[in-house]
Amino acid sequence: MTMTDPTTASHAAAAAPRVAFPSGFAWGAATAAYQIEGAVAEDGRTPSIWDTFSRTPGKVANGDTGDIAVDHYHRFREDVRLMADLGLTSYRFSLSWPRIQPTGRGPAVERGLDFYRALVDTLLEHGISPVATLYHWDLPEDLEQAGGWPVRETAHRFAEYAAIAARALGDRVPLWTTLNEPWCSAFLGYGSGVHAPGRTNPADALKAAHHLNLGHGLAVGAMRELLPASAQIGVSLNLHLVRPLTDRPEDLEAARRIEAVGNRIWTGPMFGGGYPADLIADTASIVDWDELVRPGDEAEIGRPIDVLGLNYYNPTVVSAPQKAPEDTEGTEDAGDTGGPARFDGHGDSAHSPWPGAEDVVFHLANDDVTAMGWPIDATGLSESLIGMHRDFGLPLMVTENGAAFEDVVGPDGEVDDPERTRYLRLHLSAVADAIAAGADVRGYYLWSLMDNFEWAYGYDKRFGIVHVDYGTQRRTPKSSARWYTEVIRRGGLD
Ligand code: FCB
């Protein structure tokens, strides 16, 4: 692995790549605290909902936990050196709330903050621009015991924690994202129960969604007071790129419902439009929105942000329930068990993560799938970015995109992963298409820097461009990492 140096970079500029990205484009990789840090009981950290959930039998594959993960807490200096060797210009990571504010209330634990100060300083020393996510799913267990996200108070707790983080790190972190994929927190955590805390109550899921939104808005407000004027704040949403199976009205209606509870439940209030009337109508029998949303909440959630992060993995194809077998032609996955098929890519549960749209059927977009069973279709990424540019008109970032494959360590200890390189190439090319079509996309953070704890799938699914031997914690860049380094060095794709 060679270091990127300014000399080679200027030579590269002479022979521009076929698909060049704008200068200053952030070439990044992403991780999340619980997935990599380990050290779950060190320096004052207390359990998060993911510690509790992963220790509950049957919730995570193989009974895996994040207790050790990839030991990043102790190896972060080595990991940052690796990032520098790869040529990354930016790194997106998340702060562990229970490491910083163990019970979710009261004063900060300085040792927890010191870890992030040291991480950020090491990144800056290596010329890597830090992007800090405040919440990547690890709610302090004490707050869950007090009701979790379905309870309004949690939004206020989150804003207090955001202020602690901004005070401690605001002088050196130029870009913040509040929440990572709040859809997953609300609907997988409290709806289908495949994620922590594993509750399965549709009303709680919708309440959680509102309080996550409110927490985001309150956090933006609190951080604006504390951060330097140059600091940018955003949020990372897994907006679903929803495609109706056909143009039949009932399939368009299915797509509308999924867009409402998948996407517009966030972007409505965040971009000043409030909660969409159709979402409220779809879910009126589940939750009392008048009671849930108090006067002023939507204005709070709609506080301006500087950048919108998109996490994109695959498109979402939906239809109305299909009764007759002939209706399911070409879509073996549809409805053969009587209930809606679950090819939404969000795990298996008897409980739907789609309140108000429980009967919508999900279809595999194509058979070209990753090890997660997620279809590979990069056109959804350009379509999403172009749509977001059109609808919201603010700078965008791809804050996650990547793929798991069954990696094999060769006899020479190397990992050759051409499928991952192909996936990344297709998706970076889709980003370039969106930029060419006018979308202001400022950066790309592939998921993930290194193999890690993949939530309910434990260590079975590997998303890294760097292989981790979980026995020895040895890191080995895969061939996709070497490819990415070359893309970064050239400033684009050939
Ligand atoms: C996203 C999560 C990230 C990782 C990828 C594969 O939904 O934000 O932590 O699990 O999926």
Short mmCIF file of C-alpha atoms in Angstrom, two decimals, residues 36 69-71 75 79 82 407 409 415 449-452 459 462 464-478:
data_model
loop_
_atom_site.label_atom_id
_atom_site.label_comp_id
_atom_site.label_asym_id
_atom_site.label_seq_id
_atom_site.Cartn_x
_atom_site.Cartn_y
_atom_site.Cartn_z
CA ILE A 36 -16.06 -1.57 15.82
CA ALA A 69 -15.77 -6.20 17.91
CA VAL A 70 -12.59 -5.14 16.07
CA ASP A 71 -11.05 -3.65 19.19
CA ARG A 75 -6.27 0.08 17.99
CA ASP A 79 -6.63 2.12 12.10
CA LEU A 82 -4.38 2.44 7.69
CA ASP A 407 -14.72 -13.12 1.13
CA VAL A 409 -8.62 -15.40 2.41
CA VAL A 415 -8.38 -11.23 -0.03
CA LEU A 449 -13.68 0.74 6.30
CA MET A 450 -13.25 -2.71 7.80
CA ASP A 451 -15.23 -5.85 8.55
CA ASN A 452 -17.25 -5.45 11.73
CA TYR A 459 -19.79 -11.24 12.32
CA ARG A 462 -18.35 -8.74 5.94
CA GLY A 464 -15.13 -4.02 4.85
CA ILE A 465 -12.63 -3.04 2.20
CA VAL A 466 -10.20 -4.13 4.90
CA HIS A 467 -10.43 -7.72 6.09
CA VAL A 468 -10.30 -8.37 9.82
CA ASP A 469 -9.21 -11.71 11.24
CA TYR A 470 -11.41 -11.80 14.32
CA GLY A 471 -9.04 -14.21 16.07
CA THR A 472 -5.93 -12.07 15.79
CA GLN A 473 -7.48 -8.68 14.93
CA ARG A 474 -5.10 -8.50 12.02
CA ARG A 475 -6.21 -6.02 9.35
CA THR A 476 -5.54 -6.82 5.68
CA PRO A 477 -6.66 -4.47 2.90
CA LYS A 478 -8.68 -6.40 0.31
#
